[in-house]
PDB file of C-alpha atoms and ligand atoms in Angstrom:
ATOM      1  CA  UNK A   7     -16.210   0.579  87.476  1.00 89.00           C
ATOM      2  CA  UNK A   8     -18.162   3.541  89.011  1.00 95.00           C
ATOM      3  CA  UNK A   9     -21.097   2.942  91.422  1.00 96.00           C
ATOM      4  CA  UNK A  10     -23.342   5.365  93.602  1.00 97.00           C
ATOM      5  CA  UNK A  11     -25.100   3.127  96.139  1.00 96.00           C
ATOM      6  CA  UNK A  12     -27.854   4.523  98.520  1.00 96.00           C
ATOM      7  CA  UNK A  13     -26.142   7.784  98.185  1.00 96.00           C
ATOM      8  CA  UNK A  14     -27.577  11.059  99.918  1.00 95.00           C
ATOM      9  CA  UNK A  15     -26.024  14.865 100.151  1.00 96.00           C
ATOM     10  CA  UNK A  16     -27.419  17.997 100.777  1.00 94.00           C
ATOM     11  CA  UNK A  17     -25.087  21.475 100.935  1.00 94.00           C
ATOM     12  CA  UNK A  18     -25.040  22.590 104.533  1.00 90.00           C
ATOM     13  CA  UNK A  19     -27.583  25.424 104.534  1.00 88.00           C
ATOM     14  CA  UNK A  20     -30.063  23.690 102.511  1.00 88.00           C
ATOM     15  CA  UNK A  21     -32.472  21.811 104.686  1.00 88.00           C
ATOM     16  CA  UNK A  22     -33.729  19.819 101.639  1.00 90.00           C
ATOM     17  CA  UNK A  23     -31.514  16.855 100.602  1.00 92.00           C
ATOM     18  CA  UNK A  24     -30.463  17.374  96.807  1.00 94.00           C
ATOM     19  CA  UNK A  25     -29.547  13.627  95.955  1.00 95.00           C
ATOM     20  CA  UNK A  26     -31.934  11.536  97.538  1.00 94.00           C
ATOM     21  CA  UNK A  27     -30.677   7.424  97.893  1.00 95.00           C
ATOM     22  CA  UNK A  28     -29.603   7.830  94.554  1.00 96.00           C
ATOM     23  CA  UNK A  29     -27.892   4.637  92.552  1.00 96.00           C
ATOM     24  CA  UNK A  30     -26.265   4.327  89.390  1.00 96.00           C
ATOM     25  CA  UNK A  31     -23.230   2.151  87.973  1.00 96.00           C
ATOM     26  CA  UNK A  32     -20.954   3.128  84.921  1.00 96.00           C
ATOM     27  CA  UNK A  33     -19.014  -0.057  82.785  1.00 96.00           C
ATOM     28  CA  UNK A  34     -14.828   0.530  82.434  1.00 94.00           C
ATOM     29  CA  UNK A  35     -14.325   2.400  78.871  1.00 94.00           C
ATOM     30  CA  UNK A  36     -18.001   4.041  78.320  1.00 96.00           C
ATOM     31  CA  UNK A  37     -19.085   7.572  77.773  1.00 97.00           C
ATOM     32  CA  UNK A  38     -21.928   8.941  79.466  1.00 98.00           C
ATOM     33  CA  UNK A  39     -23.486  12.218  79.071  1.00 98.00           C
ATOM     34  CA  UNK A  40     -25.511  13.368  81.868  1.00 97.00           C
ATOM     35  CA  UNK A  41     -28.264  15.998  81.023  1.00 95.00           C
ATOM     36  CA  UNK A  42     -31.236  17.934  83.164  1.00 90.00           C
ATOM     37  CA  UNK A  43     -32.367  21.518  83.931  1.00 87.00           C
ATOM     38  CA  UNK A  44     -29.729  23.507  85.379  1.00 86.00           C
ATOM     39  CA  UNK A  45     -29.546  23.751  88.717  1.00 88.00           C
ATOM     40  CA  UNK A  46     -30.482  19.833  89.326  1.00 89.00           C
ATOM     41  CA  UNK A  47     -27.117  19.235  91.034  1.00 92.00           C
ATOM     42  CA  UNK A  48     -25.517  17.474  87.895  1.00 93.00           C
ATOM     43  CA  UNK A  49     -21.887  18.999  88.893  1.00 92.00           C
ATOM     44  CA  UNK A  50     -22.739  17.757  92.467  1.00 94.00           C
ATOM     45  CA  UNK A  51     -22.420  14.320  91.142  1.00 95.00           C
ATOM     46  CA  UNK A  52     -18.740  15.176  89.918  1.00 94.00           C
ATOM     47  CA  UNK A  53     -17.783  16.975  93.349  1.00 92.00           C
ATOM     48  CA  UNK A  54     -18.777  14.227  95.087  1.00 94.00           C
ATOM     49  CA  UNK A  55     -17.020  11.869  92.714  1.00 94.00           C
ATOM     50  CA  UNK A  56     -13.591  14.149  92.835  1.00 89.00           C
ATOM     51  CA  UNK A  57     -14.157  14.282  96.587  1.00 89.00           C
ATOM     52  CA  UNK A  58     -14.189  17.656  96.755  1.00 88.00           C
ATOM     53  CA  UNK A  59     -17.914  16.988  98.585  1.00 92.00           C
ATOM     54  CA  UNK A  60     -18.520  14.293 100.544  1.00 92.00           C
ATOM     55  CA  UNK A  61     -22.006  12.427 100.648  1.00 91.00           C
ATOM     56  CA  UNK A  62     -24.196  12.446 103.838  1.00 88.00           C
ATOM     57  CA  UNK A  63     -25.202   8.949 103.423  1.00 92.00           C
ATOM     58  CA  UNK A  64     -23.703   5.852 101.016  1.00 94.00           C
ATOM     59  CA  UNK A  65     -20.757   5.184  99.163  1.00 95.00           C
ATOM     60  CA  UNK A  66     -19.297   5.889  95.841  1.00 95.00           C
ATOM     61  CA  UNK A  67     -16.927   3.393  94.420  1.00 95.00           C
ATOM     62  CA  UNK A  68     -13.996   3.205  92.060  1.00 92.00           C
ATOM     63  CA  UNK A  69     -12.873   0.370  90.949  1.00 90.00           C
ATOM     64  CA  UNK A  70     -14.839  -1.659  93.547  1.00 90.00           C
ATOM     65  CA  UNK A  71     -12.598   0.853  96.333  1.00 90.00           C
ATOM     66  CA  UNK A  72     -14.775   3.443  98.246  1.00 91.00           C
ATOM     67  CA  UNK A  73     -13.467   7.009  96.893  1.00 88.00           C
ATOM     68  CA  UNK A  74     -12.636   8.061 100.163  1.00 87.00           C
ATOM     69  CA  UNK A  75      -9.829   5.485 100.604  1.00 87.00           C
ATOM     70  CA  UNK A  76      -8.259   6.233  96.989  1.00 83.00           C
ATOM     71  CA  UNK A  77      -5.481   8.412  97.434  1.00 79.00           C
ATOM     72  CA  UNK A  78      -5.101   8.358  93.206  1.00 76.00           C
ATOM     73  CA  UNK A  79      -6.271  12.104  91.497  1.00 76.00           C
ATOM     74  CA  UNK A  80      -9.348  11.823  90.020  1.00 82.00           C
ATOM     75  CA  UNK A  81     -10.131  13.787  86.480  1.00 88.00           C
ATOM     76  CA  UNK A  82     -11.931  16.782  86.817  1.00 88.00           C
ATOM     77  CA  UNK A  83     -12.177  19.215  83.799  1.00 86.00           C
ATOM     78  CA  UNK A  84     -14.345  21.994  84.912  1.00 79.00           C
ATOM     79  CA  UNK A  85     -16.382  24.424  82.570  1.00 75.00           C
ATOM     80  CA  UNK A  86     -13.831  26.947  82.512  1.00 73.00           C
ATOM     81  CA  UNK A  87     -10.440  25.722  81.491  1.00 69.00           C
ATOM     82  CA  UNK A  88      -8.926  27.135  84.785  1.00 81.00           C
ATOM     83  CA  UNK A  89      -5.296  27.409  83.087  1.00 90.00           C
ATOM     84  CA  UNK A  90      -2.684  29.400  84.752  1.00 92.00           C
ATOM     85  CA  UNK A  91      -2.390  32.645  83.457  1.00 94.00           C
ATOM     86  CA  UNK A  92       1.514  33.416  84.198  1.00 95.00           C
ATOM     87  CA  UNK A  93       2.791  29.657  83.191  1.00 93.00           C
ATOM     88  CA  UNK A  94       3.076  28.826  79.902  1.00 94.00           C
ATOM     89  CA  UNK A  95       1.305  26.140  78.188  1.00 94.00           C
ATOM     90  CA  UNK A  96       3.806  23.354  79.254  1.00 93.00           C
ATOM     91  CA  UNK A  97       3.995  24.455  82.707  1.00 91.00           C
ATOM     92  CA  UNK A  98       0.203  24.043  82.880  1.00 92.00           C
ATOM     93  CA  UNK A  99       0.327  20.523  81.530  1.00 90.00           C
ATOM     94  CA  UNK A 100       2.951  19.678  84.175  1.00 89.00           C
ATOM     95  CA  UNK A 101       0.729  20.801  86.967  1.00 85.00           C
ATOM     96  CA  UNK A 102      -1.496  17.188  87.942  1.00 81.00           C
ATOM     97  CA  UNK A 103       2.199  15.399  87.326  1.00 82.00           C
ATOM     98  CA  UNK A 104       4.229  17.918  90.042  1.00 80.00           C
ATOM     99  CA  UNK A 105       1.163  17.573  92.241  1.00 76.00           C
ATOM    100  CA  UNK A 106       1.821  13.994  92.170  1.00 74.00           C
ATOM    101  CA  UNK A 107       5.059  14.205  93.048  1.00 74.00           C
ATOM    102  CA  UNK A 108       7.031  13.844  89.984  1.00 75.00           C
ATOM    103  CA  UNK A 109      10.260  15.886  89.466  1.00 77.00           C
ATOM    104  CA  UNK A 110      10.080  18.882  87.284  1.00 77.00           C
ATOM    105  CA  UNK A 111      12.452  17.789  84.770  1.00 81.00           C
ATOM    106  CA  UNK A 112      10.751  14.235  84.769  1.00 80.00           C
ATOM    107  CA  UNK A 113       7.477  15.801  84.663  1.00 81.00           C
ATOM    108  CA  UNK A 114       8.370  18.462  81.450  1.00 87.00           C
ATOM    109  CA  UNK A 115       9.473  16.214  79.372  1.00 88.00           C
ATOM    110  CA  UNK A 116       5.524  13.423  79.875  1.00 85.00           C
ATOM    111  CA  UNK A 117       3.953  16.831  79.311  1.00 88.00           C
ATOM    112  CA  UNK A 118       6.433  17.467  76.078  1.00 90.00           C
ATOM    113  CA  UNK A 119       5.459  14.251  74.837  1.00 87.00           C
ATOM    114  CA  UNK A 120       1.076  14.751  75.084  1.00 85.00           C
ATOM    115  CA  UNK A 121       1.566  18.043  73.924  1.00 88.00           C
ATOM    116  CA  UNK A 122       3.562  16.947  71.133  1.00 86.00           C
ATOM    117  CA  UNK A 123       1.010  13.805  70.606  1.00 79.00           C
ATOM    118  CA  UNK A 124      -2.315  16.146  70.676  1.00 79.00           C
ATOM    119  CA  UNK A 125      -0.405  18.647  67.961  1.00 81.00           C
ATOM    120  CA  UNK A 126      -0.035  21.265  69.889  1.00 85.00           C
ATOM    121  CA  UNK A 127       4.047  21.260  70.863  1.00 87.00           C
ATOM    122  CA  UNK A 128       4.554  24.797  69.002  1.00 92.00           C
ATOM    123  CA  UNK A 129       2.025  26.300  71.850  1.00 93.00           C
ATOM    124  CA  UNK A 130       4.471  24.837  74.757  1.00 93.00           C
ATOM    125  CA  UNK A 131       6.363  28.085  75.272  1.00 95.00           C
ATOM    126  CA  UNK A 132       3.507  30.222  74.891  1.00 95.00           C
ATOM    127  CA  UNK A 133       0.975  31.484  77.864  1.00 95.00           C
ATOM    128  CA  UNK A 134      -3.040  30.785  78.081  1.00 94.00           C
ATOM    129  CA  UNK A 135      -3.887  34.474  76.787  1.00 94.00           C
ATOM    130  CA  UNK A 136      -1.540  33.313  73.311  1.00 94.00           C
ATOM    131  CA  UNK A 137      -4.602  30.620  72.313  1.00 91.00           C
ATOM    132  CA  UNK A 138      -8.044  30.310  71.319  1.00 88.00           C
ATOM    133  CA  UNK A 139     -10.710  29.128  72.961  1.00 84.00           C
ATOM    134  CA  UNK A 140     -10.735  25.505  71.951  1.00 83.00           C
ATOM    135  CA  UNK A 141      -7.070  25.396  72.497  1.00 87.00           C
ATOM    136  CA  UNK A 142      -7.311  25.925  75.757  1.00 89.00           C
ATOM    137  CA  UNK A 143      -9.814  23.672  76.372  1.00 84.00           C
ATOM    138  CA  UNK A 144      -7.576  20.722  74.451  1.00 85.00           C
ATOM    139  CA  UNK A 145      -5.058  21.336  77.164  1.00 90.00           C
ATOM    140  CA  UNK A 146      -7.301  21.412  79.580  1.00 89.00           C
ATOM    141  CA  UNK A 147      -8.055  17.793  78.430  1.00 85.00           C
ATOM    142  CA  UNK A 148      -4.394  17.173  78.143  1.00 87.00           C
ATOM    143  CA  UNK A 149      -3.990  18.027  81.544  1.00 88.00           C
ATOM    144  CA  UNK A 150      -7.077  16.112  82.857  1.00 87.00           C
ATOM    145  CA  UNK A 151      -5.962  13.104  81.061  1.00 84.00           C
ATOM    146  CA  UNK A 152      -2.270  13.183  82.695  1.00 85.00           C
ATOM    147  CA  UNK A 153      -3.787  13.428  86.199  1.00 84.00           C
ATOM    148  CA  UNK A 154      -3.448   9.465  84.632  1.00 82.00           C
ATOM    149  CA  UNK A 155      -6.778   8.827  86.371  1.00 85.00           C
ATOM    150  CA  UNK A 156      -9.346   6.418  84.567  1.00 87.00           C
ATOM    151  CA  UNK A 157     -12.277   8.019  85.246  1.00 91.00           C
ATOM    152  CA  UNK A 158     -12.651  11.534  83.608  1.00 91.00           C
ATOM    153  CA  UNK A 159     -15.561  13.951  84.432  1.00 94.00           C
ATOM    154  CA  UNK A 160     -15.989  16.975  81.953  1.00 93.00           C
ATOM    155  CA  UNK A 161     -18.249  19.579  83.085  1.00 91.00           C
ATOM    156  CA  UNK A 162     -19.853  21.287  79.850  1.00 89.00           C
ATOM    157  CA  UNK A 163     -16.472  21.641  78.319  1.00 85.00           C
ATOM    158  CA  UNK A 164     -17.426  22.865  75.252  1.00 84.00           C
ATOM    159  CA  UNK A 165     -20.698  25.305  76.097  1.00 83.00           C
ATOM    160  CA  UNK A 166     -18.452  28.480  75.695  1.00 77.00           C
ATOM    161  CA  UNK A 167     -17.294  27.536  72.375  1.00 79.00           C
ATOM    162  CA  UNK A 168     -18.496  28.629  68.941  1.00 83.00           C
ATOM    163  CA  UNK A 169     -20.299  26.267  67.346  1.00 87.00           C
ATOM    164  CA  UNK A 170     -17.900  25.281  64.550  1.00 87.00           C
ATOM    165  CA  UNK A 171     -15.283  24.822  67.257  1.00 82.00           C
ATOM    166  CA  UNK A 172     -17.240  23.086  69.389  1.00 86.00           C
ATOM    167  CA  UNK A 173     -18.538  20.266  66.307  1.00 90.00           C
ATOM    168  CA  UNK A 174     -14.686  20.037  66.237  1.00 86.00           C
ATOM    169  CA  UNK A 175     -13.873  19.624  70.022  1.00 85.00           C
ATOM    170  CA  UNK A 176     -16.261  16.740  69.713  1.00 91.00           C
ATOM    171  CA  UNK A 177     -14.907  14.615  66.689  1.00 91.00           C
ATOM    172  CA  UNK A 178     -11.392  15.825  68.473  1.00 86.00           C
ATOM    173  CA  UNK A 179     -12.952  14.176  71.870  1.00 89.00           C
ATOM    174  CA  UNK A 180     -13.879  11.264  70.324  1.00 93.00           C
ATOM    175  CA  UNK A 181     -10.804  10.118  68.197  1.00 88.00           C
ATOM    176  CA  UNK A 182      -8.879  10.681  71.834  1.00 86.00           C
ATOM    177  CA  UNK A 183     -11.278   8.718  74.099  1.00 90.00           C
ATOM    178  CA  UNK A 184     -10.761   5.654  71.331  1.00 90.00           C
ATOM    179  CA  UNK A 185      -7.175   6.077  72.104  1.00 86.00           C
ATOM    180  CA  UNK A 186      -7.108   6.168  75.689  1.00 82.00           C
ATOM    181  CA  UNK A 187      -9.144   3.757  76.856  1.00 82.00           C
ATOM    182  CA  UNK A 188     -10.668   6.253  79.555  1.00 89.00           C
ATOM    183  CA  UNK A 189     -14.299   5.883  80.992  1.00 94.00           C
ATOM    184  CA  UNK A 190     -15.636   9.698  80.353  1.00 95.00           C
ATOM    185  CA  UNK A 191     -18.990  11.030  82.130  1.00 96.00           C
ATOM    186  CA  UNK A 192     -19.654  14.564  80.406  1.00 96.00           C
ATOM    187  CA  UNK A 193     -22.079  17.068  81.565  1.00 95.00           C
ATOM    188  CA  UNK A 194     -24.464  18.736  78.886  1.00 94.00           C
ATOM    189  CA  UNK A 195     -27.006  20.774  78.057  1.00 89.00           C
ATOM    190  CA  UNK A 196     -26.863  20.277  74.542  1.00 93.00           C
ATOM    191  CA  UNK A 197     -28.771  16.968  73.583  1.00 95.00           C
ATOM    192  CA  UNK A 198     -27.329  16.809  69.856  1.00 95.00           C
ATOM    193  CA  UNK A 199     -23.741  16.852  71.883  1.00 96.00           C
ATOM    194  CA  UNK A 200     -25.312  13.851  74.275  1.00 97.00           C
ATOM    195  CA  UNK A 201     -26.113  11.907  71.240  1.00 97.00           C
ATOM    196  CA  UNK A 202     -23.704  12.757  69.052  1.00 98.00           C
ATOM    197  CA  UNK A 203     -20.673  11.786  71.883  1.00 97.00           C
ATOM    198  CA  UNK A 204     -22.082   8.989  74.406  1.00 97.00           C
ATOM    199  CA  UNK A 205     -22.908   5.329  73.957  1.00 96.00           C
ATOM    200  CA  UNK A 206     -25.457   6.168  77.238  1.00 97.00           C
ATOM    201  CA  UNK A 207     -27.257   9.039  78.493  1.00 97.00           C
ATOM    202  CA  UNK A 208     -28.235   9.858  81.877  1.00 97.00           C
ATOM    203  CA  UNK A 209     -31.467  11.993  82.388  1.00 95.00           C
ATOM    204  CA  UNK A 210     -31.982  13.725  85.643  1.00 92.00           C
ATOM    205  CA  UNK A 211     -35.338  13.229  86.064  1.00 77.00           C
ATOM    206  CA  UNK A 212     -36.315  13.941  89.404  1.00 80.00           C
ATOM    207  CA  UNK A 213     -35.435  16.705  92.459  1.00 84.00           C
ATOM    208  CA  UNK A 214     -33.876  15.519  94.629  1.00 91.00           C
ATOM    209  CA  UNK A 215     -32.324  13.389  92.438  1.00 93.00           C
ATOM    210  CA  UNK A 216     -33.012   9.831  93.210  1.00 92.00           C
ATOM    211  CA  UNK A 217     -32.905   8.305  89.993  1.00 91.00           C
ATOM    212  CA  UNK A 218     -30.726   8.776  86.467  1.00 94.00           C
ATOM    213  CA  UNK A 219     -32.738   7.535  83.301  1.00 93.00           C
ATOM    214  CA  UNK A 220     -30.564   5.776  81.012  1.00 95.00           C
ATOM    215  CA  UNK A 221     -30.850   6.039  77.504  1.00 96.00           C
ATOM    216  CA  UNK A 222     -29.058   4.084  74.995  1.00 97.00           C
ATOM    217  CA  UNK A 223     -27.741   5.694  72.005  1.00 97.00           C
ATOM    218  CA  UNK A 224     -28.149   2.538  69.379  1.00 96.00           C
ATOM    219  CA  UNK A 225     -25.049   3.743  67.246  1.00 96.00           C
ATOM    220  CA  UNK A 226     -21.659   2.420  67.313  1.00 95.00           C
ATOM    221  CA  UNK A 227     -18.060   3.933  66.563  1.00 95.00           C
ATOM    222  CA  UNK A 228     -16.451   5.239  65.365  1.00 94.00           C
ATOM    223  CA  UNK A 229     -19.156   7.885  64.363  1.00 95.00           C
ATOM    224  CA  UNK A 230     -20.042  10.955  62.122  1.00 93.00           C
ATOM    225  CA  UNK A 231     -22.160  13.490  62.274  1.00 95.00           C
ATOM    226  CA  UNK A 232     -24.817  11.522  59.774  1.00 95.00           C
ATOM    227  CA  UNK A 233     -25.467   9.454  62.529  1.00 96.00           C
ATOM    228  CA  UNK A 234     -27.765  12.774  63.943  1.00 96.00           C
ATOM    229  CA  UNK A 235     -29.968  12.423  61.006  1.00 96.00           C
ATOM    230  CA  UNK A 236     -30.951   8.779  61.212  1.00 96.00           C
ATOM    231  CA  UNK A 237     -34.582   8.324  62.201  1.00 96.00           C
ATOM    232  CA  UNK A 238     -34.097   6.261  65.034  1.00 96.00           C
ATOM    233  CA  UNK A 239     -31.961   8.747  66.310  1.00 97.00           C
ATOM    234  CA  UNK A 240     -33.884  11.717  65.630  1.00 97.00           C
ATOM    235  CA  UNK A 241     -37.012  10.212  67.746  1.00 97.00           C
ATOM    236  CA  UNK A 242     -34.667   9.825  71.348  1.00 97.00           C
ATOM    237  CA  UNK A 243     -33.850  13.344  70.452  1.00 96.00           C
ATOM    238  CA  UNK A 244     -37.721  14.488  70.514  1.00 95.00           C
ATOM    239  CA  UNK A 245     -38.141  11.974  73.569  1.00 93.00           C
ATOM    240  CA  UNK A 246     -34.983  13.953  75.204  1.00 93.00           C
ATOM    241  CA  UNK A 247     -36.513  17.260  74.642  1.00 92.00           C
ATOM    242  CA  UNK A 248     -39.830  16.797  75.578  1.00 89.00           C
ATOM    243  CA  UNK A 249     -38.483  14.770  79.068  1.00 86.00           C
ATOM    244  CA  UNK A 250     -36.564  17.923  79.492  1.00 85.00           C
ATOM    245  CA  UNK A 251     -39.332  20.422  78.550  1.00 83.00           C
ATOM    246  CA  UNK A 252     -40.854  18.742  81.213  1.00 78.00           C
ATOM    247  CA  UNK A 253     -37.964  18.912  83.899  1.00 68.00           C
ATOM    248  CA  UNK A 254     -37.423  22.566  83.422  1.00 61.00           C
ATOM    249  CA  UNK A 255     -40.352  23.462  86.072  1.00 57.00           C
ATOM    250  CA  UNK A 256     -38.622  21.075  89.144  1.00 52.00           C
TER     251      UNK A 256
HETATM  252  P1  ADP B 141     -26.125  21.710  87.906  1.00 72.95           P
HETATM  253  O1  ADP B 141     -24.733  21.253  87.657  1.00 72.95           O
HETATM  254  O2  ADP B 141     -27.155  20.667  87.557  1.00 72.95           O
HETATM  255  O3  ADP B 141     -26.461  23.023  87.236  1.00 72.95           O
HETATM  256  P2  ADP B 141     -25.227  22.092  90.660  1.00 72.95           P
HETATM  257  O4  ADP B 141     -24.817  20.739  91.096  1.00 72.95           O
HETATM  258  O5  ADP B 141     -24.171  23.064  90.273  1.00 72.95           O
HETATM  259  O6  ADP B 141     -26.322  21.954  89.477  1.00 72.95           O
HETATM  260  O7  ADP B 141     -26.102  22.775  91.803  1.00 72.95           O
HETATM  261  C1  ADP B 141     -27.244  22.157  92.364  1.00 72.95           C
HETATM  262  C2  ADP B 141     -27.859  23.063  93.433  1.00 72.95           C
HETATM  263  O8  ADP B 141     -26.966  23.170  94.524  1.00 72.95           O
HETATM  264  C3  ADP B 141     -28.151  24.474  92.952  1.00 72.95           C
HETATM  265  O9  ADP B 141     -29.346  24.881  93.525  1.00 72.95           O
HETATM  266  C4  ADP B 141     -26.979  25.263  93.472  1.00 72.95           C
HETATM  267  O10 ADP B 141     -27.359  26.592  93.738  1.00 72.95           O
HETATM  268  C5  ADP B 141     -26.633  24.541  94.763  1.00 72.95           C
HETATM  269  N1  ADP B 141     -25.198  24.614  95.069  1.00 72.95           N
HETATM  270  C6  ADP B 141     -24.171  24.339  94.223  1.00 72.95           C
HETATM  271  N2  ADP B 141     -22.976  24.486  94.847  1.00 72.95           N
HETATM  272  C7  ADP B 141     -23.265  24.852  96.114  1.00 72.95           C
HETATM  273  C8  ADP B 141     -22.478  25.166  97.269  1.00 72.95           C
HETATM  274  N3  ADP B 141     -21.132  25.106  97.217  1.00 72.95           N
HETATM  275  N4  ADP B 141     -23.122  25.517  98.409  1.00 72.95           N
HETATM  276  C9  ADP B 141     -24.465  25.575  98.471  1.00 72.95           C
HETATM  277  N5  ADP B 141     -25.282  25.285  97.421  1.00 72.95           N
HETATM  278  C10 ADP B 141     -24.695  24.936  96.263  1.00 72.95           C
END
């Protein structure tokens, strides 16, 4: 449902390209995790894909429809949660559904019913400063997921998060992905997340990148935290580490 073919980009002052020819292909409904060194142009692969860059060289498709002719919104969740300060928590939800045109009233009362859905309809009245960390983040997702696009990119969403809060975030991720039939690629640095989240992870392995390693994660779902301890399990994590050990110098 997603496919990179031949693509190339480099940012305008660089003279060295930073994705090289590079092809890859995501199936409808999976969840990739993309890991490598920081730095390696992993969020270039979501700018590209959100159009907010646009390749040198190649095509991205959607759907079998070349990005730059879909006039749909596509998800983006960034690190930072990038709520609103001075609307309250409902107001932020409405925002992808008023930028698509939808009447306010219209739009208030989708937003009512996610919030209400995801548990969190007591917040709706209160502003982004009222809530915690993880909070924040869920209506982040919320407001990702009513952009109603089927692809959603998630850039490190949890890496500010305490680490209870984040083991939480990432059951909480889970239980809404097998709900909404979304296809999720999810940038990490944290290769217990990778495996703990994605049926398939990418591995940048070279710079420029020109090629994503795939790694299957040989566990089904729904899942729990066990699954980190099983043996086959715990050897892709040492071959993870070491491959990125060794992708720290590019
Ligand atoms: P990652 O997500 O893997 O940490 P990025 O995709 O953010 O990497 O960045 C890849 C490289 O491109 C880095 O060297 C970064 O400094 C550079 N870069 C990122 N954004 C821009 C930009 N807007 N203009 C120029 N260079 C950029």
């Amino acid at each position: 449902m997603l496919k990179f073919f031949n693509v190339n980009f480099k940012y305008k002052n660089d003279s060295k390209l930073l994705i090289d020819s590079l092809n890859f292909h995501v199936n409808r409904g999976e969840f990739i995790s993309i890991i490598g060194p920081s730095g390696c142009g992993k969020s270039t692969i979501f700018r590209l894909i959100s159009r907010l860059e646009k390749s040198s060289d190649g095509d991205i498709y959607i759907n079998d429809k070349n990005v730059n002719d879909i006039d749909s919104p596509i998800g983006y969740m960034p690190q930072s949660d990038l709520l609103i300060p001075w609307r309250t928590i409902l107001e932020n939800a409405c925002l992808p559904l008023e930028v698509g045109g939808r009447k306010q009233k219209n739009a208030k009362k989708k937003a009512e019913e996610f919030l209400e859905a995801f548990g969190l309809d007591s917040y709706k009245d209160k502003y982004p400063k009222d809530l915690s960390g993880g909070m924040k983040q869920r209506v982040s997702f919320i407001r990702t997921l009513l952009t109603g696009a089927e692809v959603m990119l998630l850039d490190e969403p949890f890496s500010a998060l305490d680490a209870i809060t984040k083991i939480s975030m990432q059951e909480w991720l889970l239980n809404q992905w097998s709900k909404f039939n979304k296809t999720i690629l999810f940038i990490t640095h944290d290769v217990e997340e990778a495996l703990f989240l994605s049926n398939k992870i990418f591995v940048v392995s070279e710079k420029p990148i020109n090629k994503l390693k795939e790694v299957i994660v040989p566990v089904g779902y729904p899942r729990d935290r066990h699954m980190l301890s099983r043996p086959e399990i715990l050897s892709i994590k040492e071959e993870l580490v070491n491959e990125l050990k060794q992708r720290v110098e590019l």
